[in-house]
Structure formats: structure tokens, C-alpha cells
mmCIF file of C-alpha atoms in Angstrom:
data_model
loop_
_atom_site.group_PDB
_atom_site.id
_atom_site.type_symbol
_atom_site.label_atom_id
_atom_site.label_comp_id
_atom_site.label_asym_id
_atom_site.label_seq_id
_atom_site.Cartn_x
_atom_site.Cartn_y
_atom_site.Cartn_z
ATOM 1 C CA UNK A 39 5.811 -10.926 -19.853
ATOM 2 C CA UNK A 40 4.607 -12.911 -16.864
ATOM 3 C CA UNK A 41 1.656 -15.244 -16.425
ATOM 4 C CA UNK A 42 -0.800 -14.808 -13.555
ATOM 5 C CA UNK A 43 0.227 -16.501 -10.330
ATOM 6 C CA UNK A 44 -1.469 -19.775 -9.481
ATOM 7 C CA UNK A 45 -4.934 -19.698 -7.945
ATOM 8 C CA UNK A 46 -3.409 -20.975 -4.687
ATOM 9 C CA UNK A 47 -1.041 -17.989 -4.623
ATOM 10 C CA UNK A 48 -3.818 -15.501 -5.395
ATOM 11 C CA UNK A 49 -5.795 -17.062 -2.539
ATOM 12 C CA UNK A 50 -2.817 -16.718 -0.207
ATOM 13 C CA UNK A 51 -2.208 -13.073 -1.118
ATOM 14 C CA UNK A 52 -5.761 -11.794 -1.540
ATOM 15 C CA UNK A 53 -8.790 -14.016 -1.807
ATOM 16 C CA UNK A 54 -8.393 -16.175 1.291
ATOM 17 C CA UNK A 55 -6.006 -13.968 3.268
ATOM 18 C CA UNK A 56 -7.618 -12.672 6.429
ATOM 19 C CA UNK A 57 -6.946 -10.233 9.247
ATOM 20 C CA UNK A 58 -6.146 -12.460 12.214
ATOM 21 C CA UNK A 59 -6.951 -11.675 15.830
ATOM 22 C CA UNK A 60 -5.302 -14.668 17.485
ATOM 23 C CA UNK A 61 -1.973 -16.338 16.902
ATOM 24 C CA UNK A 62 -0.542 -19.836 16.974
ATOM 25 C CA UNK A 63 2.428 -20.272 19.334
ATOM 26 C CA UNK A 64 5.036 -20.356 16.585
ATOM 27 C CA UNK A 65 7.985 -18.010 16.444
ATOM 28 C CA UNK A 66 8.760 -15.622 13.601
ATOM 29 C CA UNK A 67 12.538 -15.619 13.284
ATOM 30 C CA UNK A 68 14.789 -12.616 12.821
ATOM 31 C CA UNK A 69 15.807 -14.166 9.507
ATOM 32 C CA UNK A 70 12.164 -14.107 8.388
ATOM 33 C CA UNK A 71 11.897 -10.428 9.328
ATOM 34 C CA UNK A 72 14.996 -9.634 7.302
ATOM 35 C CA UNK A 73 13.588 -11.546 4.342
ATOM 36 C CA UNK A 74 10.280 -9.720 4.774
ATOM 37 C CA UNK A 75 11.899 -6.296 4.699
ATOM 38 C CA UNK A 76 14.126 -7.306 1.789
ATOM 39 C CA UNK A 77 11.054 -8.115 -0.287
ATOM 40 C CA UNK A 78 8.929 -5.139 0.753
ATOM 41 C CA UNK A 79 11.703 -2.614 0.113
ATOM 42 C CA UNK A 80 11.462 -3.265 -3.633
ATOM 43 C CA UNK A 81 7.910 -1.975 -3.957
ATOM 44 C CA UNK A 82 7.804 1.290 -5.904
ATOM 45 C CA UNK A 83 7.794 4.733 -4.235
ATOM 46 C CA UNK A 84 7.917 8.229 -5.720
ATOM 47 C CA UNK A 85 11.507 9.096 -6.654
ATOM 48 C CA UNK A 86 12.438 5.857 -4.846
ATOM 49 C CA UNK A 87 12.046 7.899 -1.660
ATOM 50 C CA UNK A 88 11.371 4.851 0.544
ATOM 51 C CA UNK A 89 10.162 6.781 3.619
ATOM 52 C CA UNK A 90 8.909 3.757 5.614
ATOM 53 C CA UNK A 91 10.687 2.847 8.813
ATOM 54 C CA UNK A 92 9.756 -0.256 10.785
ATOM 55 C CA UNK A 93 10.281 -1.407 14.339
ATOM 56 C CA UNK A 94 9.609 -5.128 14.663
ATOM 57 C CA UNK A 95 8.478 -5.379 18.277
ATOM 58 C CA UNK A 96 9.354 -8.907 19.311
ATOM 59 C CA UNK A 97 10.873 -9.008 22.820
ATOM 60 C CA UNK A 98 8.696 -9.040 25.903
ATOM 61 C CA UNK A 99 10.385 -5.835 27.013
ATOM 62 C CA UNK A 100 9.491 -4.032 23.797
ATOM 63 C CA UNK A 101 5.949 -5.433 23.882
ATOM 64 C CA UNK A 102 5.519 -3.957 27.343
ATOM 65 C CA UNK A 103 6.759 -0.582 26.088
ATOM 66 C CA UNK A 104 4.128 -0.691 23.338
ATOM 67 C CA UNK A 105 1.258 -1.936 25.487
ATOM 68 C CA UNK A 106 0.184 1.312 27.224
ATOM 69 C CA UNK A 107 -0.484 2.964 23.874
ATOM 70 C CA UNK A 108 -2.765 0.297 22.403
ATOM 71 C CA UNK A 109 -6.531 0.647 22.204
ATOM 72 C CA UNK A 110 -8.128 -1.724 24.669
ATOM 73 C CA UNK A 111 -9.448 -4.093 21.997
ATOM 74 C CA UNK A 112 -5.963 -4.407 20.510
ATOM 75 C CA UNK A 113 -4.060 -5.281 23.686
ATOM 76 C CA UNK A 114 -4.577 -9.025 24.045
ATOM 77 C CA UNK A 115 -3.975 -10.003 20.443
ATOM 78 C CA UNK A 116 -0.953 -7.731 20.193
ATOM 79 C CA UNK A 117 0.636 -9.071 23.368
ATOM 80 C CA UNK A 118 0.072 -12.588 21.999
ATOM 81 C CA UNK A 119 1.387 -11.977 18.477
ATOM 82 C CA UNK A 120 4.916 -13.240 17.742
ATOM 83 C CA UNK A 121 5.822 -9.838 16.264
ATOM 84 C CA UNK A 122 4.146 -6.445 16.048
ATOM 85 C CA UNK A 123 5.500 -4.192 13.330
ATOM 86 C CA UNK A 124 5.294 -0.477 14.027
ATOM 87 C CA UNK A 125 5.023 0.848 10.476
ATOM 88 C CA UNK A 126 6.257 4.419 10.553
ATOM 89 C CA UNK A 127 7.269 7.202 8.189
ATOM 90 C CA UNK A 128 10.473 9.218 8.358
ATOM 91 C CA UNK A 129 9.533 12.774 7.376
ATOM 92 C CA UNK A 130 13.240 13.479 6.918
ATOM 93 C CA UNK A 131 13.196 10.822 4.165
ATOM 94 C CA UNK A 132 14.545 13.271 1.613
ATOM 95 C CA UNK A 133 17.951 13.294 3.317
ATOM 96 C CA UNK A 134 18.464 9.779 1.873
ATOM 97 C CA UNK A 135 17.707 10.811 -1.717
ATOM 98 C CA UNK A 136 21.368 11.264 -2.673
ATOM 99 C CA UNK A 137 21.697 7.485 -2.145
ATOM 100 C CA UNK A 138 18.244 6.471 -3.350
ATOM 101 C CA UNK A 139 17.915 8.705 -6.424
ATOM 102 C CA UNK A 140 21.547 9.408 -7.357
ATOM 103 C CA UNK A 141 21.029 10.664 -10.917
ATOM 104 C CA UNK A 142 19.301 13.930 -9.904
ATOM 105 C CA UNK A 143 19.319 16.296 -6.935
ATOM 106 C CA UNK A 144 15.902 15.171 -5.738
ATOM 107 C CA UNK A 145 16.590 16.354 -2.199
ATOM 108 C CA UNK A 146 16.028 19.980 -3.225
ATOM 109 C CA UNK A 147 12.520 19.134 -4.442
ATOM 110 C CA UNK A 148 11.574 18.638 -0.812
ATOM 111 C CA UNK A 149 13.730 20.793 1.457
ATOM 112 C CA UNK A 150 11.568 23.546 2.930
ATOM 113 C CA UNK A 151 8.419 22.363 1.116
ATOM 114 C CA UNK A 152 6.500 21.059 4.116
ATOM 115 C CA UNK A 153 3.217 20.276 2.274
ATOM 116 C CA UNK A 154 5.121 18.168 -0.265
ATOM 117 C CA UNK A 155 7.125 16.434 2.475
ATOM 118 C CA UNK A 156 3.922 15.592 4.328
ATOM 119 C CA UNK A 157 1.906 14.413 1.337
ATOM 120 C CA UNK A 158 4.706 12.447 -0.296
ATOM 121 C CA UNK A 159 5.877 10.903 2.973
ATOM 122 C CA UNK A 160 2.360 9.959 3.991
ATOM 123 C CA UNK A 161 1.419 8.484 0.614
ATOM 124 C CA UNK A 162 4.616 6.559 0.027
ATOM 125 C CA UNK A 163 5.040 5.405 3.607
ATOM 126 C CA UNK A 164 1.546 3.927 3.438
ATOM 127 C CA UNK A 165 2.249 2.270 0.084
ATOM 128 C CA UNK A 166 5.273 0.632 1.669
ATOM 129 C CA UNK A 167 3.195 -0.507 4.639
ATOM 130 C CA UNK A 168 0.903 -2.310 2.206
ATOM 131 C CA UNK A 169 3.909 -3.851 0.461
ATOM 132 C CA UNK A 170 4.999 -5.131 3.876
ATOM 133 C CA UNK A 171 1.605 -6.792 4.424
ATOM 134 C CA UNK A 172 1.665 -8.360 0.971
ATOM 135 C CA UNK A 173 5.270 -9.507 1.415
ATOM 136 C CA UNK A 174 4.395 -11.131 4.744
ATOM 137 C CA UNK A 175 1.559 -13.035 3.109
ATOM 138 C CA UNK A 176 3.849 -13.996 0.222
ATOM 139 C CA UNK A 177 6.205 -15.537 2.786
ATOM 140 C CA UNK A 178 3.410 -17.581 4.345
ATOM 141 C CA UNK A 179 2.919 -15.264 7.306
ATOM 142 C CA UNK A 180 -0.402 -13.833 8.432
ATOM 143 C CA UNK A 181 -1.097 -10.217 9.347
ATOM 144 C CA UNK A 182 -3.349 -8.283 11.662
ATOM 145 C CA UNK A 183 -3.069 -4.574 10.796
ATOM 146 C CA UNK A 184 -4.421 -2.016 13.296
ATOM 147 C CA UNK A 185 -4.945 1.723 13.487
ATOM 148 C CA UNK A 186 -6.191 1.811 17.062
ATOM 149 C CA UNK A 187 -3.340 3.202 19.143
ATOM 150 C CA UNK A 188 -1.946 6.408 20.568
ATOM 151 C CA UNK A 189 0.353 7.568 17.818
ATOM 152 C CA UNK A 190 1.950 10.390 19.806
ATOM 153 C CA UNK A 191 2.652 8.011 22.670
ATOM 154 C CA UNK A 192 4.269 5.432 20.416
ATOM 155 C CA UNK A 193 6.309 8.134 18.703
ATOM 156 C CA UNK A 194 7.637 9.423 22.033
ATOM 157 C CA UNK A 195 8.456 5.885 23.188
ATOM 158 C CA UNK A 196 10.071 4.539 20.014
ATOM 159 C CA UNK A 197 11.040 7.512 17.824
ATOM 160 C CA UNK A 198 11.995 10.329 20.212
ATOM 161 C CA UNK A 199 14.294 12.950 18.749
ATOM 162 C CA UNK A 200 13.587 12.014 15.140
ATOM 163 C CA UNK A 201 11.181 12.988 12.364
ATOM 164 C CA UNK A 202 9.796 9.437 12.362
ATOM 165 C CA UNK A 203 6.050 9.186 13.024
ATOM 166 C CA UNK A 204 4.085 5.976 13.499
ATOM 167 C CA UNK A 205 1.528 5.189 10.793
ATOM 168 C CA UNK A 206 -0.104 1.871 11.724
ATOM 169 C CA UNK A 207 0.641 -1.414 13.465
ATOM 170 C CA UNK A 208 0.703 -4.918 12.025
ATOM 171 C CA UNK A 209 0.668 -8.076 14.112
ATOM 172 C CA UNK A 210 2.631 -10.750 12.252
ATOM 173 C CA UNK A 211 2.729 -14.482 12.830
ATOM 174 C CA UNK A 212 0.715 -17.582 12.073
ATOM 175 C CA UNK A 213 -2.960 -16.795 12.479
ATOM 176 C CA UNK A 214 -5.207 -19.050 14.532
ATOM 177 C CA UNK A 215 -8.246 -19.667 12.319
ATOM 178 C CA UNK A 216 -10.219 -21.122 15.214
ATOM 179 C CA UNK A 217 -10.145 -18.084 17.478
ATOM 180 C CA UNK A 218 -11.682 -14.643 16.937
ATOM 181 C CA UNK A 219 -11.577 -14.881 13.172
ATOM 182 C CA UNK A 220 -14.545 -12.833 12.078
ATOM 183 C CA UNK A 221 -16.623 -13.528 9.008
ATOM 184 C CA UNK A 222 -15.278 -11.943 5.881
ATOM 185 C CA UNK A 223 -16.853 -8.506 5.556
ATOM 186 C CA UNK A 224 -18.388 -7.390 2.261
ATOM 187 C CA UNK A 225 -16.398 -5.248 -0.145
ATOM 188 C CA UNK A 226 -17.549 -2.582 -2.571
ATOM 189 C CA UNK A 227 -18.443 -4.057 -5.956
ATOM 190 C CA UNK A 228 -16.512 -2.957 -9.021
ATOM 191 C CA UNK A 229 -19.248 -0.560 -10.074
ATOM 192 C CA UNK A 230 -19.349 1.055 -6.634
ATOM 193 C CA UNK A 231 -15.649 1.858 -6.554
ATOM 194 C CA UNK A 232 -14.313 1.739 -10.093
ATOM 195 C CA UNK A 233 -15.124 2.602 -13.676
ATOM 196 C CA UNK A 234 -13.523 2.116 -17.071
ATOM 197 C CA UNK A 235 -13.361 5.350 -19.025
ATOM 198 C CA UNK B 253 -0.553 -22.103 7.687
ATOM 199 C CA UNK B 254 0.842 -21.311 4.238
ATOM 200 C CA UNK B 255 4.241 -21.919 2.709
ATOM 201 C CA UNK B 256 6.184 -19.104 1.049
ATOM 202 C CA UNK B 257 5.338 -18.545 -2.597
ATOM 203 C CA UNK B 258 7.769 -19.900 -5.158
ATOM 204 C CA UNK B 259 10.906 -17.934 -5.947
ATOM 205 C CA UNK B 260 9.469 -17.188 -9.391
ATOM 206 C CA UNK B 261 6.376 -15.653 -7.778
ATOM 207 C CA UNK B 262 8.446 -13.578 -5.336
ATOM 208 C CA UNK B 263 10.467 -12.363 -8.313
ATOM 209 C CA UNK B 264 7.288 -11.442 -10.176
ATOM 210 C CA UNK B 265 5.807 -9.538 -7.226
ATOM 211 C CA UNK B 266 8.885 -7.914 -5.740
ATOM 212 C CA UNK B 267 12.422 -8.864 -6.638
ATOM 213 C CA UNK B 268 12.326 -8.563 -10.415
ATOM 214 C CA UNK B 269 9.247 -6.365 -10.770
ATOM 215 C CA UNK B 270 10.091 -2.985 -12.197
ATOM 216 C CA UNK B 271 8.516 0.399 -12.879
ATOM 217 C CA UNK B 272 8.065 0.455 -16.644
ATOM 218 C CA UNK B 273 8.235 3.539 -18.826
ATOM 219 C CA UNK B 274 7.321 1.989 -22.168
ATOM 220 C CA UNK B 275 4.655 -0.510 -23.121
ATOM 221 C CA UNK B 276 4.243 -3.377 -25.535
ATOM 222 C CA UNK B 277 1.280 -3.013 -27.937
ATOM 223 C CA UNK B 278 -0.926 -5.538 -26.149
ATOM 224 C CA UNK B 279 -4.372 -4.744 -24.836
ATOM 225 C CA UNK B 280 -5.480 -5.035 -21.216
ATOM 226 C CA UNK B 281 -9.063 -6.269 -21.367
ATOM 227 C CA UNK B 282 -11.989 -5.008 -19.330
ATOM 228 C CA UNK B 283 -12.194 -8.512 -17.862
ATOM 229 C CA UNK B 284 -8.617 -8.187 -16.614
ATOM 230 C CA UNK B 285 -9.471 -4.854 -14.978
ATOM 231 C CA UNK B 286 -12.438 -6.411 -13.218
ATOM 232 C CA UNK B 287 -10.279 -9.289 -12.031
ATOM 233 C CA UNK B 288 -7.651 -6.796 -10.860
ATOM 234 C CA UNK B 289 -10.126 -4.818 -8.787
ATOM 235 C CA UNK B 290 -11.689 -8.002 -7.437
ATOM 236 C CA UNK B 291 -8.317 -9.066 -6.039
ATOM 237 C CA UNK B 292 -7.204 -5.681 -4.741
ATOM 238 C CA UNK B 293 -10.474 -5.015 -2.914
ATOM 239 C CA UNK B 294 -9.700 -7.796 -0.447
ATOM 240 C CA UNK B 295 -6.616 -6.103 0.976
ATOM 241 C CA UNK B 296 -7.212 -4.946 4.559
ATOM 242 C CA UNK B 297 -8.319 -1.410 5.464
ATOM 243 C CA UNK B 298 -9.250 0.143 8.811
ATOM 244 C CA UNK B 299 -12.815 -0.816 9.710
ATOM 245 C CA UNK B 300 -13.018 -2.256 6.178
ATOM 246 C CA UNK B 301 -13.511 1.355 5.082
ATOM 247 C CA UNK B 302 -12.247 0.748 1.523
ATOM 248 C CA UNK B 303 -11.933 4.419 0.511
ATOM 249 C CA UNK B 304 -10.119 3.845 -2.795
ATOM 250 C CA UNK B 305 -11.887 4.737 -6.012
ATOM 251 C CA UNK B 306 -10.345 4.010 -9.408
ATOM 252 C CA UNK B 307 -10.885 5.282 -12.910
ATOM 253 C CA UNK B 308 -9.257 2.994 -15.452
ATOM 254 C CA UNK B 309 -8.479 5.417 -18.259
ATOM 255 C CA UNK B 310 -8.459 3.292 -21.396
ATOM 256 C CA UNK B 311 -10.238 5.017 -24.288
ATOM 257 C CA UNK B 312 -8.474 7.555 -26.456
ATOM 258 C CA UNK B 313 -11.069 10.110 -25.428
ATOM 259 C CA UNK B 314 -10.385 9.615 -21.733
ATOM 260 C CA UNK B 315 -6.628 9.631 -22.330
ATOM 261 C CA UNK B 316 -6.973 13.020 -24.012
ATOM 262 C CA UNK B 317 -8.941 14.324 -21.029
ATOM 263 C CA UNK B 318 -6.112 13.215 -18.713
ATOM 264 C CA UNK B 319 -3.252 14.465 -20.879
ATOM 265 C CA UNK B 320 -3.298 18.209 -20.022
ATOM 266 C CA UNK B 321 -2.764 17.452 -16.325
ATOM 267 C CA UNK B 322 0.296 15.214 -16.676
ATOM 268 C CA UNK B 323 3.816 16.374 -15.922
ATOM 269 C CA UNK B 324 5.758 16.682 -19.156
ATOM 270 C CA UNK B 325 7.928 13.624 -18.482
ATOM 271 C CA UNK B 326 4.838 11.490 -17.890
ATOM 272 C CA UNK B 327 2.930 12.364 -21.086
ATOM 273 C CA UNK B 328 4.424 10.035 -23.679
ATOM 274 C CA UNK B 329 4.468 6.863 -21.601
ATOM 275 C CA UNK B 330 0.981 7.520 -20.276
ATOM 276 C CA UNK B 331 -0.486 8.129 -23.724
ATOM 277 C CA UNK B 332 1.165 4.885 -24.849
ATOM 278 C CA UNK B 333 0.077 2.724 -21.884
ATOM 279 C CA UNK B 334 -2.872 0.369 -22.477
ATOM 280 C CA UNK B 335 -4.516 1.652 -19.293
ATOM 281 C CA UNK B 336 -3.818 4.407 -16.795
ATOM 282 C CA UNK B 337 -5.447 3.953 -13.412
ATOM 283 C CA UNK B 338 -6.353 7.126 -11.576
ATOM 284 C CA UNK B 339 -6.091 5.896 -7.981
ATOM 285 C CA UNK B 340 -8.256 8.189 -5.898
ATOM 286 C CA UNK B 341 -9.754 8.430 -2.433
ATOM 287 C CA UNK B 342 -13.381 9.112 -1.600
ATOM 288 C CA UNK B 343 -13.353 11.299 1.504
ATOM 289 C CA UNK B 344 -17.032 10.503 1.935
ATOM 290 C CA UNK B 345 -16.002 6.843 2.350
ATOM 291 C CA UNK B 346 -17.717 6.626 5.741
ATOM 292 C CA UNK B 347 -21.135 6.799 4.087
ATOM 293 C CA UNK B 348 -20.523 3.209 2.915
ATOM 294 C CA UNK B 349 -19.717 1.869 6.391
ATOM 295 C CA UNK B 350 -23.253 0.590 7.048
ATOM 296 C CA UNK B 351 -22.589 -1.888 4.212
ATOM 297 C CA UNK B 352 -18.894 -2.443 4.836
ATOM 298 C CA UNK B 353 -18.870 -2.707 8.640
ATOM 299 C CA UNK B 354 -22.444 -3.776 9.429
ATOM 300 C CA UNK B 355 -21.932 -4.986 13.006
ATOM 301 C CA UNK B 356 -21.274 -1.524 14.470
ATOM 302 C CA UNK B 357 -22.237 2.062 13.707
ATOM 303 C CA UNK B 358 -18.781 2.956 12.427
ATOM 304 C CA UNK B 359 -20.119 5.872 10.401
ATOM 305 C CA UNK B 360 -20.470 7.991 13.542
ATOM 306 C CA UNK B 361 -16.745 7.566 14.290
ATOM 307 C CA UNK B 362 -16.084 9.767 11.285
ATOM 308 C CA UNK B 363 -18.967 12.175 10.702
ATOM 309 C CA UNK B 364 -17.785 15.686 11.534
ATOM 310 C CA UNK B 365 -14.278 14.539 12.492
ATOM 311 C CA UNK B 366 -12.392 16.035 9.579
ATOM 312 C CA UNK B 367 -8.843 15.213 10.813
ATOM 313 C CA UNK B 368 -9.833 11.545 11.227
ATOM 314 C CA UNK B 369 -11.555 11.486 7.821
ATOM 315 C CA UNK B 370 -8.446 12.939 6.202
ATOM 316 C CA UNK B 371 -5.888 10.731 7.945
ATOM 317 C CA UNK B 372 -7.869 7.514 7.660
ATOM 318 C CA UNK B 373 -8.902 8.153 4.064
ATOM 319 C CA UNK B 374 -5.380 9.075 3.030
ATOM 320 C CA UNK B 375 -3.737 6.133 4.772
ATOM 321 C CA UNK B 376 -6.214 3.494 3.678
ATOM 322 C CA UNK B 377 -6.658 4.817 0.160
ATOM 323 C CA UNK B 378 -2.891 4.606 -0.293
ATOM 324 C CA UNK B 379 -2.781 1.079 1.161
ATOM 325 C CA UNK B 380 -5.381 0.074 -1.408
ATOM 326 C CA UNK B 381 -3.385 1.717 -4.194
ATOM 327 C CA UNK B 382 -0.455 -0.508 -3.239
ATOM 328 C CA UNK B 383 -2.727 -3.558 -3.193
ATOM 329 C CA UNK B 384 -3.758 -2.605 -6.725
ATOM 330 C CA UNK B 385 -0.127 -2.526 -7.858
ATOM 331 C CA UNK B 386 0.599 -5.879 -6.212
ATOM 332 C CA UNK B 387 -2.578 -7.402 -7.649
ATOM 333 C CA UNK B 388 -1.625 -6.227 -11.147
ATOM 334 C CA UNK B 389 1.765 -7.854 -10.817
ATOM 335 C CA UNK B 390 0.128 -11.014 -9.446
ATOM 336 C CA UNK B 391 -1.966 -11.144 -12.620
ATOM 337 C CA UNK B 392 1.103 -10.853 -14.831
ATOM 338 C CA UNK B 393 0.644 -7.170 -15.585
ATOM 339 C CA UNK B 394 3.319 -4.517 -15.201
ATOM 340 C CA UNK B 395 2.910 -1.130 -13.541
ATOM 341 C CA UNK B 396 4.298 2.352 -13.836
ATOM 342 C CA UNK B 397 3.103 4.411 -10.860
ATOM 343 C CA UNK B 398 3.448 8.202 -11.015
ATOM 344 C CA UNK B 399 2.903 11.173 -8.740
ATOM 345 C CA UNK B 400 3.709 13.855 -11.284
ATOM 346 C CA UNK B 401 0.380 15.393 -12.285
ATOM 347 C CA UNK B 402 -1.975 18.245 -11.485
ATOM 348 C CA UNK B 403 -4.228 16.702 -8.857
ATOM 349 C CA UNK B 404 -6.716 19.568 -8.756
ATOM 350 C CA UNK B 405 -7.030 19.487 -12.530
ATOM 351 C CA UNK B 406 -7.636 15.729 -12.610
ATOM 352 C CA UNK B 407 -10.154 16.053 -9.795
ATOM 353 C CA UNK B 408 -12.110 18.734 -11.650
ATOM 354 C CA UNK B 409 -12.044 16.677 -14.861
ATOM 355 C CA UNK B 410 -12.903 13.250 -13.449
ATOM 356 C CA UNK B 411 -14.427 13.747 -9.982
ATOM 357 C CA UNK B 412 -16.351 17.036 -10.116
ATOM 358 C CA UNK B 413 -19.128 17.360 -7.571
ATOM 359 C CA UNK B 414 -17.816 14.570 -5.321
ATOM 360 C CA UNK B 415 -15.488 14.172 -2.347
ATOM 361 C CA UNK B 416 -13.203 11.992 -4.455
ATOM 362 C CA UNK B 417 -9.616 13.256 -4.750
ATOM 363 C CA UNK B 418 -6.911 11.784 -6.952
ATOM 364 C CA UNK B 419 -3.967 10.201 -5.123
ATOM 365 C CA UNK B 420 -1.596 8.839 -7.774
ATOM 366 C CA UNK B 421 -1.585 7.366 -11.261
ATOM 367 C CA UNK B 422 -0.535 3.904 -12.397
ATOM 368 C CA UNK B 423 0.150 2.965 -15.986
ATOM 369 C CA UNK B 424 -0.805 -0.698 -16.464
ATOM 370 C CA UNK B 425 0.066 -3.041 -19.287
ATOM 371 C CA UNK B 426 2.917 -5.214 -20.475
ATOM 372 C CA UNK B 427 6.171 -3.377 -19.923
ATOM 373 C CA UNK B 428 8.731 -3.093 -22.691
ATOM 374 C CA UNK B 429 12.029 -4.110 -21.085
ATOM 375 C CA UNK B 430 14.018 -2.770 -24.032
ATOM 376 C CA UNK B 431 12.885 0.849 -23.834
ATOM 377 C CA UNK B 432 13.463 3.415 -21.087
ATOM 378 C CA UNK B 433 13.806 0.797 -18.369
ATOM 379 C CA UNK B 434 16.206 2.408 -15.929
ATOM 380 C CA UNK B 435 18.698 0.521 -13.807
ATOM 381 C CA UNK B 436 17.276 -0.712 -10.545
ATOM 382 C CA UNK B 437 17.883 2.000 -7.957
ATOM 383 C CA UNK B 438 19.381 1.135 -4.560
ATOM 384 C CA UNK B 439 17.140 0.593 -1.574
ATOM 385 C CA UNK B 440 17.755 1.286 2.101
ATOM 386 C CA UNK B 441 19.366 -1.677 3.850
ATOM 387 C CA UNK B 442 17.513 -3.356 6.677
ATOM 388 C CA UNK B 443 19.591 -1.539 9.286
ATOM 389 C CA UNK B 444 18.900 1.839 7.700
ATOM 390 C CA UNK B 445 15.117 1.457 7.776
ATOM 391 C CA UNK B 446 14.235 -1.247 10.287
ATOM 392 C CA UNK B 447 15.129 -2.677 13.646
ATOM 393 C CA UNK B 448 14.081 -5.621 15.779
ATOM 394 C CA UNK B 449 13.228 -4.585 19.331
#
């Protein structure tokens, strides 16, 4: 049994974490990105299917390849961010199940069942995207997730010839609290979104 | 700028966290469930849309209402768990945008755009489900997420007359490490799932 994390850690993960729109000029190293993935990968997915794929867009060349597909309001902050993660889902994820779920033939649960491939891939790829955000915060990094981009364009540019489809983008770095940080928006109260039955 | 959490905290959230299949006989209080929601709600969603809805199934009566819709392998552990969260998505989430995103008329981005309602609701509801799992672990609780259940049946039983649709289930409590805890399954290596561009 574990105790709750410290208040400072809960602040860092949830209560004081914010979506940043500007970034301090401080590099995120390749080693940090490896550590980030190696935390996030342990979050649970159905049948351990692990459908998320990630491109960490870091070089100027790759940033320029991404740029034409960004919504206008996302361009400046994304070009400035140390890293932009393209969080994507591999809809051929089930081909890895012999490695990921070795004690049963889980691959056959999916082959040819397109609705199940779509719903399971979409759900679990998104869960993993959230694990990535939480893992980044746990490592002292800040995030700026975004949905505003041309998914088909990004898929053609970064995932041509595969079943990998982009899901959302996350700028990653050290957020600048003095620039374009909006006021915290309200959330739904417990009674608006939850109940105990 | 924040430092990484302690190794013990990273273990608790990711590296040593496990999906539990049996539960110690220790209650999860209503206060803990409120605290859990009040952490998870701060995770980021597109336009702060916050589409997740949760029923924390805790009473014996509510457990019995859930039972007929569970896959056979999920019945025993779910009946035994202190709480089972039905993580669901309200596909009428955009009706709350005047509260949640007050500085723009974001509601009109969604009304009548069924593909956008579906994709945004599904993505962001799943992100929030992952925040709920991470928040539970941050509070020292263990989780057992599950996809094996009759979604339409659960929706008719718990969400009749609404646009709320169940997404997945999460048993929540204090995991019993000595019972039905499987070996940690392998994950995809960095180079199998990610790249730095």
C-alpha cells in the first residue's frame, strides 16, 4: 500500500500544472525523451496493446515539415517549443500482441474486426497520450497539448505507408509563466460530472 | 521550473504500479473519491471541454446492477473491489462550454458537427480516464482498468435518456499483491514506438 504523494508533487502533476503557450530557451535532451517514453510506456492499456506511437519533433528541419499543418494560432508556440510530440496511434497495433500479450493469441481478437480495432486503438492510444503528459510533468517538464492541426497532412508527412494516424500534438519544454499563460479555466464540479452510486 | 519527482513517486505512478486483480478489504471513502475527481479534473482537454463523466459504483446495490454486463473474467474482481468507476463520455459535452471556455463561443464549433463531437469527445474523455488512473495512483490507490463489458447494457442501466456513453471501467482500491497479480508484461522499446526527428 502506498501513501499519497506530497502536496508539492500533486501540485506539479495536477493542481498547479498548466498548459503553456510560451517556452523558456532551455533544451530538452534526447535522454529526457527516452526517460519520458520509458515512464509513459508502463501505463495500462487493454491487453497491453500499447498502440501509441510518438514522433518527438525536435530538429529545425522536422519543425518545418510540421509547420504547414498547424492551425494558425498554434504555429508560433510550436515553432518555439523545444520539442513537439506527435502523439499517434498505430491501427496495426495488434501485430505486436504476440510480444506484448504472449500468454494468449490476442491478435486474433482483432484481425478483421475493424470496429474493435478502431475503438480499442483510439481509446488506448489516447490513454497513452495522457500518460505521456503526466510522465512529462512528473519529470519536471511542462506540456502544451493541441488538437488544432491537419491530421491527414501530418499523417502523409510523417506516417506515409503505415497504419499510424496522428491523434494530438504536445509541445514539451519548460513553460514561460510570464508569457501567454492564460488564467486557469473553471472545471466541472464533482456533482456536475460524477456521482457515487 | 520543477524538478523530477522522487524515484519513489515515479515508481508509485509508473514503474512499479500494476493492474490489480484482487483487493484488500479496505474501504475507499467518499472523501477520497471527491479528492480523486478534484485532481483528475485539472488534466488538460481540448478547449477545456472536460467530457468525462464518472459513476463510482460502491454500494452493493449498484454493484449488482453492474454485474450482468461484465465479461465473465471481470465479475469476481469487480464484485470484490471497493469501488468500480464507470468512466464515461458525455457526447453533449459542448453544452457546458459556456462555463468551461467562457472567452469564446466554443459551443458553436461543435453543434451539428457529429464527426467532431465524436472524435473530440472520445479523445478527451479517454485522456481524462487516464488522468483518473494517474490521480488514483498519486493518492496511494491502486487501479484495475477493464474494457471487457457490455457497453450498451451499462449505458441503458446507468445513463438512460442522456448522451453519456460508457468508455471503460476501473476497479479502485488497495491491490492485493499476493493474489492474481500477473507478471509484468513486456512493453515496446523506445525504438519500436518512438523516434526523435
